[in-house]
Amino acid sequence: DTAVSQTPKYLVTQMGNDKSIKCEQNLGHDTMYWYKQDSKKFLKIMFSYNNKELIINETVPNRFSPKSPDKAHLNLHINSLELGDSAVYFCASSLTGGGLDSPLHFGNGTRLTVT
Amino acid sequence: GEDVEQSLFLSVREGDSSVINCTYTDSSSTYLYWYKQEPGAGLQLLTYIFSNMDMKQDQRLTVLLNKKDKHLSLRIADTQTGDSAIYFCAERNAGNNRKLIWGLGTSLAVNP
């Protein structure tokens, strides 16, 4: 009964490959996010979806494409993987609308290693 | 633009108090958060404070907010080895409440 679950936990792949990371939340939240955490632990938002609509799209290469089939799922597809894509990718969700107090709930991360 | 700053490292002895500091630039901040990230795990909300408060206490945690100086601190009393983690400060402002502005995280090391 994990609140925000992402798969896989570890992903090792070669440069040039295409891979996907999946995320699901069972909290009934309407906003989901993808964050990238680099080797220095710096956290950067990549995308945010609210009710399947893209609302935040930071400066991310076009090789990264999020897809939200419904408000409980937000997947991340990465084309033509590069060495610099190696990082831990976190999915998160939150409530929006209503009050401003809507903390994020994070998944446990997917450690992507590109060789 | 909006910015949140924290010192990157803090080392304390077990049993001492830890104080993690954060400064932010956005004067329209509404909520300020502290998240904790343990090794190999995702971030978890530790505590938060609304901008019209100046202090919030929750067991061993005390959050102090100086809105005039845009300074937020997290005090952990009687720090334990299990408190070793990265602590992220984040703020949410009234104008763009779907986006959090994150600090770079403070890595807390607790030495026995």
XYZ file of C-alpha atoms in Angstrom:
227
model
C 0.000 0.000 0.000
C 2.840 2.351 -0.893
C 1.567 5.881 -1.483
C 3.839 6.862 -4.394
C 5.503 3.966 -6.136
C 7.906 4.122 -9.019
C 9.484 1.369 -11.061
C 12.101 0.267 -11.627
C 14.184 1.064 -8.550
C 17.415 0.622 -10.481
C 17.972 1.009 -14.207
C 21.314 0.387 -15.888
C 21.477 0.920 -19.614
C 23.791 1.919 -22.409
C 24.071 5.246 -24.134
C 21.662 5.703 -26.996
C 18.975 3.438 -25.580
C 15.377 4.483 -24.850
C 13.935 3.753 -21.418
C 10.847 4.488 -19.346
C 10.214 4.987 -15.650
C 6.720 4.504 -14.293
C 5.039 6.219 -11.366
C 1.719 5.630 -9.665
C 0.129 7.254 -6.630
C -2.835 5.984 -4.641
C -3.340 9.108 -2.543
C -6.039 10.642 -4.696
C -3.763 13.591 -5.477
C -4.315 15.553 -8.643
C -0.798 16.828 -9.246
C 2.267 14.748 -10.023
C 5.900 15.669 -10.563
C 9.196 14.391 -11.847
C 12.370 15.550 -10.125
C 15.991 14.829 -10.970
C 18.588 14.538 -8.215
C 22.186 14.619 -9.360
C 25.258 13.078 -7.738
C 25.632 16.128 -5.472
C 22.064 15.589 -4.226
C 20.802 18.788 -5.867
C 17.099 18.480 -6.580
C 15.589 19.952 -9.749
C 12.014 19.846 -10.904
C 11.542 18.595 -14.439
C 7.804 18.353 -15.035
C 4.504 18.692 -13.264
C 1.061 17.498 -14.348
C -2.254 18.528 -12.871
C -5.167 16.295 -13.808
C -3.258 15.009 -16.838
C -2.395 18.531 -17.985
C 1.232 19.662 -18.172
C 1.665 22.709 -15.928
C 5.392 22.862 -15.285
C 7.989 22.123 -17.915
C 11.419 23.246 -16.846
C 14.367 23.458 -19.201
C 14.618 19.778 -19.992
C 15.928 18.258 -23.253
C 13.274 17.098 -25.698
C 14.561 13.572 -25.205
C 12.540 13.539 -21.975
C 8.830 13.086 -22.496
C 6.367 12.725 -19.642
C 3.042 10.998 -20.167
C 0.065 11.040 -17.839
C -2.614 8.539 -18.870
C -4.685 9.471 -15.812
C -4.189 11.581 -12.726
C -2.829 8.629 -10.730
C -0.019 7.895 -13.170
C 2.877 9.891 -14.554
C 5.470 8.081 -16.625
C 8.774 9.408 -17.898
C 10.204 8.270 -21.202
C 13.776 9.095 -22.106
C 15.097 8.749 -25.663
C 18.707 8.438 -26.748
C 20.105 8.242 -23.239
C 23.306 10.125 -22.497
C 25.915 9.734 -19.758
C 24.726 12.988 -18.173
C 21.275 11.516 -17.654
C 22.668 9.343 -14.874
C 20.906 10.463 -11.706
C 18.159 9.509 -9.312
C 14.720 10.399 -10.629
C 11.972 11.023 -8.107
C 8.271 11.013 -8.702
C 6.078 12.996 -6.315
C 2.453 13.957 -5.922
C 0.429 16.560 -4.071
C -3.015 18.033 -3.730
C -3.628 21.331 -5.451
C -6.483 23.730 -5.443
C -8.141 24.630 -2.172
C -5.560 25.459 0.457
C -1.969 26.263 -0.318
C -0.797 23.700 2.175
C -0.138 20.792 -0.128
C 3.120 19.096 0.717
C 4.716 16.702 -1.706
C 4.774 12.970 -1.233
C 7.790 11.368 -2.860
C 8.480 7.951 -4.264
C 11.705 6.178 -3.314
C 13.452 7.092 -6.530
C 14.793 5.347 -9.609
C 18.570 5.266 -9.872
C 19.419 5.519 -13.551
C 22.962 4.651 -14.616
C 23.935 5.202 -18.224
C 27.127 3.464 -19.328
C 14.260 35.447 -9.219
C 13.218 33.257 -6.346
C 16.019 31.552 -4.492
C 16.465 29.393 -1.413
C 19.897 28.943 0.145
C 21.245 26.563 2.735
C 24.681 25.593 3.921
C 25.630 22.228 2.472
C 27.087 20.425 5.488
C 26.613 20.254 9.246
C 28.307 17.919 11.695
C 27.206 17.509 15.314
C 27.787 15.118 18.186
C 25.070 12.771 19.321
C 22.977 14.370 22.040
C 23.781 17.932 20.952
C 21.291 20.229 19.249
C 21.473 20.745 15.490
C 20.456 23.964 13.822
C 19.975 23.973 10.067
C 19.522 27.374 8.483
C 17.809 28.496 5.310
C 17.348 31.881 3.669
C 14.940 32.736 0.907
C 14.331 35.735 -1.287
C 10.625 35.635 -2.083
C 8.720 37.939 0.254
C 5.374 36.487 -0.838
C 6.177 33.025 0.521
C 3.172 31.402 2.134
C 4.369 28.037 3.352
C 7.907 26.988 4.152
C 8.790 23.333 4.435
C 11.506 21.094 5.775
C 11.940 17.767 4.039
C 14.244 14.973 5.174
C 15.984 12.542 2.849
C 17.557 9.472 4.390
C 20.214 7.578 2.413
C 18.764 5.696 -0.534
C 15.242 6.985 0.045
C 12.884 9.644 -1.214
C 12.178 12.899 0.541
C 9.702 12.969 3.388
C 7.956 16.002 4.769
C 9.338 16.684 8.230
C 7.485 19.822 9.184
C 6.208 23.081 7.746
C 5.331 26.551 8.917
C 2.885 29.091 7.597
C 4.308 32.519 6.925
C 2.167 34.236 9.569
C 3.768 32.140 12.303
C 7.180 32.717 13.815
C 7.640 29.432 15.608
C 6.384 25.887 15.442
C 7.371 23.080 17.792
C 6.861 19.385 17.238
C 8.563 17.102 19.767
C 12.317 17.436 19.149
C 11.844 19.786 16.210
C 11.560 23.559 16.453
C 11.056 25.704 13.376
C 11.791 29.412 13.650
C 10.775 31.893 10.973
C 12.089 35.435 10.772
C 9.989 36.861 7.981
C 11.698 40.242 8.077
C 15.094 38.672 7.407
C 13.601 35.858 5.284
C 15.369 33.335 7.472
C 14.103 29.898 8.425
C 15.774 27.488 10.801
C 15.211 23.930 11.924
C 16.443 22.969 15.357
C 16.695 19.295 16.274
C 17.086 18.752 20.008
C 19.049 15.770 21.363
C 20.255 14.810 17.890
C 20.476 11.078 17.295
C 22.436 9.057 14.734
C 19.115 8.302 13.040
C 18.800 12.004 12.292
C 21.727 11.759 9.860
C 20.203 12.728 6.529
C 19.915 15.544 4.030
C 17.493 18.272 5.040
C 15.882 20.337 2.303
C 14.266 23.694 2.837
C 11.522 24.626 0.350
C 9.158 27.531 -0.036
C 5.865 27.940 -1.817
C 4.737 31.413 -2.735
C 1.248 32.775 -3.243
C 1.714 33.542 -6.917
C 2.926 30.184 -8.150
C 1.602 27.769 -5.588
C 2.072 24.723 -7.718
C 5.826 25.062 -7.678
C 8.141 24.697 -4.743
C 11.464 26.496 -4.702
C 14.040 24.166 -3.189
C 17.290 24.715 -1.377
C 20.262 22.545 -2.249
C 19.966 20.527 0.959
C 22.063 20.388 4.136
C 23.775 17.100 4.823
C 23.657 16.467 8.581
C 26.227 14.061 10.004
C 25.721 12.925 13.584
C 28.833 11.563 15.246
C 28.584 9.155 18.189
